PDB file of C-alpha atoms in Angstrom:
ATOM      1  CA  UNK H   1      -6.892  32.254 119.199  1.00 39.00           C
ATOM      2  CA  UNK H   2      -6.333  30.514 116.478  1.00 41.00           C
ATOM      3  CA  UNK H   3      -5.610  26.747 116.379  1.00 43.00           C
ATOM      4  CA  UNK H   4      -3.971  24.789 113.935  1.00 46.00           C
ATOM      5  CA  UNK H   5      -0.842  23.147 112.901  1.00 46.00           C
ATOM      6  CA  UNK H   6       2.735  23.804 114.026  1.00 46.00           C
ATOM      7  CA  UNK H   7       5.842  22.326 112.498  1.00 48.00           C
ATOM      8  CA  UNK H   8       7.914  19.315 113.829  1.00 46.00           C
ATOM      9  CA  UNK H   9      10.973  18.062 112.353  1.00 44.00           C
ATOM     10  CA  UNK H  10      11.327  14.518 111.659  1.00 43.00           C
ATOM     11  CA  UNK H  11      13.770  11.893 110.391  1.00 41.00           C
ATOM     12  CA  UNK H  12      11.583   9.107 108.925  1.00 47.00           C
ATOM     13  CA  UNK H  13      13.013   8.008 106.035  1.00 46.00           C
ATOM     14  CA  UNK H  14      10.209   6.242 104.522  1.00 52.00           C
ATOM     15  CA  UNK H  15       7.962   9.153 104.096  1.00 53.00           C
ATOM     16  CA  UNK H  16       9.998  12.199 104.551  1.00 51.00           C
ATOM     17  CA  UNK H  17      13.790  13.703 103.886  1.00 53.00           C
ATOM     18  CA  UNK H  18      15.803  15.040 106.788  1.00 51.00           C
ATOM     19  CA  UNK H  19      15.107  18.459 107.818  1.00 52.00           C
ATOM     20  CA  UNK H  20      11.691  18.336 105.962  1.00 57.00           C
ATOM     21  CA  UNK H  21       8.747  20.090 107.970  1.00 60.00           C
ATOM     22  CA  UNK H  22       5.592  17.948 109.139  1.00 63.00           C
ATOM     23  CA  UNK H  23       2.835  19.685 110.772  1.00 66.00           C
ATOM     24  CA  UNK H  24       1.277  18.931 114.003  1.00 69.00           C
ATOM     25  CA  UNK H  25      -2.355  19.358 115.056  1.00 74.00           C
ATOM     26  CA  UNK H  26      -2.046  21.635 118.005  1.00 71.00           C
ATOM     27  CA  UNK H  27      -5.689  20.724 119.257  1.00 73.00           C
ATOM     28  CA  UNK H  28      -4.927  17.172 119.134  1.00 73.00           C
ATOM     29  CA  UNK H  29      -1.772  17.679 121.194  1.00 67.00           C
ATOM     30  CA  UNK H  30      -3.875  19.708 123.646  1.00 67.00           C
ATOM     31  CA  UNK H  31      -6.407  17.212 123.995  1.00 70.00           C
ATOM     32  CA  UNK H  32      -3.830  14.556 124.535  1.00 67.00           C
ATOM     33  CA  UNK H  33      -2.073  16.831 127.219  1.00 63.00           C
ATOM     34  CA  UNK H  34      -5.542  17.997 128.636  1.00 61.00           C
ATOM     35  CA  UNK H  35      -5.280  15.670 131.673  1.00 54.00           C
ATOM     36  CA  UNK H  36      -1.918  16.721 132.775  1.00 58.00           C
ATOM     37  CA  UNK H  37      -2.127  20.163 131.584  1.00 54.00           C
ATOM     38  CA  UNK H  38      -0.020  22.805 133.549  1.00 72.00           C
ATOM     39  CA  UNK H  39       0.972  26.349 133.178  1.00 78.00           C
ATOM     40  CA  UNK H  40       4.196  25.362 131.658  1.00 72.00           C
ATOM     41  CA  UNK H  41       2.398  23.128 129.186  1.00 74.00           C
ATOM     42  CA  UNK H  42       0.056  25.809 128.548  1.00 78.00           C
ATOM     43  CA  UNK H  43       2.601  28.498 127.895  1.00 81.00           C
ATOM     44  CA  UNK H  44       4.456  26.021 125.557  1.00 79.00           C
ATOM     45  CA  UNK H  45       1.635  25.279 123.454  1.00 81.00           C
ATOM     46  CA  UNK H  46       0.981  29.083 123.277  1.00 86.00           C
ATOM     47  CA  UNK H  47       4.477  29.706 122.066  1.00 87.00           C
ATOM     48  CA  UNK H  48       4.257  26.612 119.649  1.00 88.00           C
ATOM     49  CA  UNK H  49       1.139  28.165 118.117  1.00 90.00           C
ATOM     50  CA  UNK H  50       2.797  31.651 117.969  1.00 91.00           C
ATOM     51  CA  UNK H  51       5.996  29.821 116.417  1.00 91.00           C
ATOM     52  CA  UNK H  52       3.541  28.617 113.659  1.00 91.00           C
ATOM     53  CA  UNK H  53       1.916  32.144 113.082  1.00 91.00           C
ATOM     54  CA  UNK H  54       5.518  33.614 112.638  1.00 93.00           C
ATOM     55  CA  UNK H  55       6.676  30.652 110.202  1.00 93.00           C
ATOM     56  CA  UNK H  56       3.415  31.418 108.164  1.00 93.00           C
ATOM     57  CA  UNK H  57       4.161  35.206 108.288  1.00 94.00           C
ATOM     58  CA  UNK H  58       7.717  34.617 107.365  1.00 94.00           C
ATOM     59  CA  UNK H  59       6.771  32.277 104.398  1.00 94.00           C
ATOM     60  CA  UNK H  60       4.829  34.821 103.235  1.00 94.00           C
ATOM     61  CA  UNK H  61       7.515  37.649 103.306  1.00 95.00           C
ATOM     62  CA  UNK H  62       9.689  35.150 101.568  1.00 94.00           C
ATOM     63  CA  UNK H  63       7.178  34.871  98.842  1.00 94.00           C
ATOM     64  CA  UNK H  64       6.681  38.610  98.504  1.00 94.00           C
ATOM     65  CA  UNK H  65      10.374  39.037  98.440  1.00 95.00           C
ATOM     66  CA  UNK H  66      11.077  36.404  95.866  1.00 95.00           C
ATOM     67  CA  UNK H  67       8.043  38.217  93.753  1.00 95.00           C
ATOM     68  CA  UNK H  68       9.821  41.344  94.088  1.00 96.00           C
ATOM     69  CA  UNK H  69      13.199  40.059  93.373  1.00 96.00           C
ATOM     70  CA  UNK H  70      11.999  38.514  90.174  1.00 96.00           C
ATOM     71  CA  UNK H  71      10.190  41.805  89.186  1.00 96.00           C
ATOM     72  CA  UNK H  72      13.681  43.595  89.805  1.00 97.00           C
ATOM     73  CA  UNK H  73      15.884  40.676  87.772  1.00 97.00           C
ATOM     74  CA  UNK H  74      13.194  41.544  85.053  1.00 97.00           C
ATOM     75  CA  UNK H  75      13.773  45.123  85.077  1.00 97.00           C
ATOM     76  CA  UNK H  76      17.277  44.846  85.303  1.00 97.00           C
ATOM     77  CA  UNK H  77      17.515  42.833  82.339  1.00 97.00           C
ATOM     78  CA  UNK H  78      15.097  44.959  80.264  1.00 97.00           C
ATOM     79  CA  UNK H  79      17.356  47.888  81.149  1.00 97.00           C
ATOM     80  CA  UNK H  80      20.381  45.715  80.124  1.00 97.00           C
ATOM     81  CA  UNK H  81      18.918  45.074  76.669  1.00 96.00           C
ATOM     82  CA  UNK H  82      17.756  48.948  76.430  1.00 96.00           C
ATOM     83  CA  UNK H  83      21.319  50.078  77.413  1.00 97.00           C
ATOM     84  CA  UNK H  84      23.003  47.758  74.916  1.00 96.00           C
ATOM     85  CA  UNK H  85      20.480  49.086  72.078  1.00 95.00           C
ATOM     86  CA  UNK H  86      21.539  52.751  72.815  1.00 95.00           C
ATOM     87  CA  UNK H  87      25.311  51.790  72.962  1.00 96.00           C
ATOM     88  CA  UNK H  88      24.634  50.375  69.362  1.00 95.00           C
ATOM     89  CA  UNK H  89      22.808  53.407  68.565  1.00 95.00           C
ATOM     90  CA  UNK H  90      25.559  55.816  69.856  1.00 95.00           C
ATOM     91  CA  UNK H  91      27.770  53.654  67.307  1.00 95.00           C
ATOM     92  CA  UNK H  92      25.818  54.096  64.391  1.00 95.00           C
ATOM     93  CA  UNK H  93      26.221  57.767  64.669  1.00 94.00           C
ATOM     94  CA  UNK H  94      29.499  57.320  64.893  1.00 94.00           C
ATOM     95  CA  UNK H  95      29.665  55.246  61.738  1.00 95.00           C
ATOM     96  CA  UNK H  96      27.248  57.521  59.690  1.00 95.00           C
ATOM     97  CA  UNK H  97      29.539  60.695  60.732  1.00 95.00           C
ATOM     98  CA  UNK H  98      32.589  59.066  59.046  1.00 94.00           C
ATOM     99  CA  UNK H  99      31.093  58.987  55.864  1.00 94.00           C
ATOM    100  CA  UNK H 100      32.474  61.389  53.471  1.00 90.00           C
ATOM    101  CA  UNK H 101      30.999  60.386  50.044  1.00 92.00           C
ATOM    102  CA  UNK H 102      27.680  59.611  48.804  1.00 92.00           C
ATOM    103  CA  UNK H 103      28.372  56.013  48.479  1.00 94.00           C
ATOM    104  CA  UNK H 104      29.774  55.681  51.979  1.00 93.00           C
ATOM    105  CA  UNK H 105      26.645  57.594  53.415  1.00 93.00           C
ATOM    106  CA  UNK H 106      24.481  55.171  51.923  1.00 93.00           C
ATOM    107  CA  UNK H 107      26.028  52.273  53.202  1.00 93.00           C
ATOM    108  CA  UNK H 108      26.620  53.881  56.611  1.00 94.00           C
ATOM    109  CA  UNK H 109      22.587  54.525  56.824  1.00 93.00           C
ATOM    110  CA  UNK H 110      21.920  50.924  56.132  1.00 93.00           C
ATOM    111  CA  UNK H 111      21.055  49.719  59.497  1.00 94.00           C
ATOM    112  CA  UNK H 112      18.462  47.824  61.328  1.00 94.00           C
ATOM    113  CA  UNK H 113      15.654  50.368  62.123  1.00 93.00           C
ATOM    114  CA  UNK H 114      15.876  50.057  65.992  1.00 93.00           C
ATOM    115  CA  UNK H 115      19.352  51.375  65.823  1.00 93.00           C
ATOM    116  CA  UNK H 116      18.531  54.428  63.908  1.00 93.00           C
ATOM    117  CA  UNK H 117      17.818  57.307  66.052  1.00 94.00           C
ATOM    118  CA  UNK H 118      16.806  61.129  65.609  1.00 94.00           C
ATOM    119  CA  UNK H 119      20.642  61.907  66.505  1.00 94.00           C
ATOM    120  CA  UNK H 120      21.621  59.625  63.985  1.00 94.00           C
ATOM    121  CA  UNK H 121      19.165  61.344  61.485  1.00 94.00           C
ATOM    122  CA  UNK H 122      20.665  64.628  62.493  1.00 95.00           C
ATOM    123  CA  UNK H 123      24.228  63.382  61.912  1.00 95.00           C
ATOM    124  CA  UNK H 124      23.258  62.154  58.353  1.00 95.00           C
ATOM    125  CA  UNK H 125      21.907  65.336  57.591  1.00 95.00           C
ATOM    126  CA  UNK H 126      25.069  67.070  58.519  1.00 95.00           C
ATOM    127  CA  UNK H 127      27.083  64.562  56.246  1.00 95.00           C
ATOM    128  CA  UNK H 128      24.974  64.817  53.424  1.00 95.00           C
ATOM    129  CA  UNK H 129      25.440  68.733  53.557  1.00 95.00           C
ATOM    130  CA  UNK H 130      28.977  68.495  54.172  1.00 94.00           C
ATOM    131  CA  UNK H 131      29.262  66.155  50.970  1.00 95.00           C
ATOM    132  CA  UNK H 132      27.186  68.699  48.751  1.00 95.00           C
ATOM    133  CA  UNK H 133      29.307  71.863  49.818  1.00 95.00           C
ATOM    134  CA  UNK H 134      32.519  69.666  49.273  1.00 93.00           C
ATOM    135  CA  UNK H 135      31.064  68.852  45.882  1.00 93.00           C
ATOM    136  CA  UNK H 136      30.334  72.550  45.285  1.00 94.00           C
ATOM    137  CA  UNK H 137      33.862  73.664  46.162  1.00 93.00           C
ATOM    138  CA  UNK H 138      35.358  71.063  43.810  1.00 92.00           C
ATOM    139  CA  UNK H 139      33.232  72.383  40.830  1.00 91.00           C
ATOM    140  CA  UNK H 140      34.258  75.938  41.825  1.00 91.00           C
ATOM    141  CA  UNK H 141      37.894  74.748  41.860  1.00 90.00           C
ATOM    142  CA  UNK H 142      37.364  73.324  38.308  1.00 89.00           C
ATOM    143  CA  UNK H 143      35.888  76.421  37.109  1.00 90.00           C
ATOM    144  CA  UNK H 144      38.542  78.547  38.481  1.00 88.00           C
ATOM    145  CA  UNK H 145      40.963  76.393  36.837  1.00 87.00           C
ATOM    146  CA  UNK H 146      39.131  76.702  33.587  1.00 90.00           C
ATOM    147  CA  UNK H 147      38.916  80.212  34.124  1.00 91.00           C
ATOM    148  CA  UNK H 148      42.608  80.503  34.992  1.00 91.00           C
ATOM    149  CA  UNK H 149      43.517  78.455  31.972  1.00 89.00           C
ATOM    150  CA  UNK H 150      40.956  80.456  29.416  1.00 92.00           C
ATOM    151  CA  UNK H 151      42.577  84.056  30.924  1.00 92.00           C
ATOM    152  CA  UNK H 152      45.935  82.636  30.268  1.00 93.00           C
ATOM    153  CA  UNK H 153      45.304  81.583  26.783  1.00 92.00           C
ATOM    154  CA  UNK H 154      43.896  85.035  26.011  1.00 93.00           C
ATOM    155  CA  UNK H 155      46.817  86.801  27.895  1.00 94.00           C
ATOM    156  CA  UNK H 156      49.480  84.647  25.522  1.00 93.00           C
ATOM    157  CA  UNK H 157      47.096  85.561  22.367  1.00 93.00           C
ATOM    158  CA  UNK H 158      47.045  89.418  23.210  1.00 92.00           C
ATOM    159  CA  UNK H 159      50.964  89.179  24.375  1.00 91.00           C
ATOM    160  CA  UNK H 160      51.533  87.477  21.019  1.00 90.00           C
ATOM    161  CA  UNK H 161      49.615  89.980  19.230  1.00 88.00           C
ATOM    162  CA  UNK H 162      51.578  92.957  20.732  1.00 87.00           C
ATOM    163  CA  UNK H 163      54.607  91.297  19.793  1.00 87.00           C
ATOM    164  CA  UNK H 164      53.623  90.853  16.350  1.00 84.00           C
ATOM    165  CA  UNK H 165      52.412  94.351  16.269  1.00 82.00           C
ATOM    166  CA  UNK H 166      55.673  95.586  17.705  1.00 81.00           C
ATOM    167  CA  UNK H 167      58.060  93.480  15.145  1.00 81.00           C
ATOM    168  CA  UNK H 168      56.049  94.386  11.986  1.00 75.00           C
ATOM    169  CA  UNK H 169      55.158  97.659  10.868  1.00 67.00           C
ATOM    170  CA  UNK H 170      51.638  98.481  10.333  1.00 65.00           C
ATOM    171  CA  UNK H 171      52.256 100.229   6.939  1.00 67.00           C
ATOM    172  CA  UNK H 172      55.089 101.051   4.547  1.00 71.00           C
ATOM    173  CA  UNK H 173      55.415 104.180   3.250  1.00 71.00           C
ATOM    174  CA  UNK H 174      57.190 104.768  -0.033  1.00 77.00           C
ATOM    175  CA  UNK H 175      58.347 108.161  -1.010  1.00 81.00           C
ATOM    176  CA  UNK H 176      58.953 108.775  -4.650  1.00 80.00           C
ATOM    177  CA  UNK H 177      61.731 110.800  -4.877  1.00 65.00           C
TER     178      UNK H 177
END
């Protein structure tokens, strides 16, 4: 059987504050009660020793739980930081997706590296492709407009020539009579 120290509450204002635990030497207590030891005193001493063991176990459990709580709190803080980063990454994708000119696309991609993601890169590629396709469409529309203008000019020239031909005789024939 383990023999050691058991807690005792004191109110000694010189050395301890109220509620502070002072340890009792159980062996010393057993010796001082040895002459009058009865079964009840022995039982009380055994219970006191068992209580001391329980307190030590509870302190170990509390320390263990405190360590686990700290670890969980640290993990929670890390997860919150990761979540915040992912929220900013998502917002960055939205900003990149809204770009519609080469200049606005360049400005939208100017961000801190930790906020860039593969998804944001995919969105940026699609935006670039969209900008290039719109530029091709605009060029084709300008080309169409130029072609239509050239066609109209050629048509107008043709129509003018026809009108002139119809108004003027091609040749004048004189018959001598």
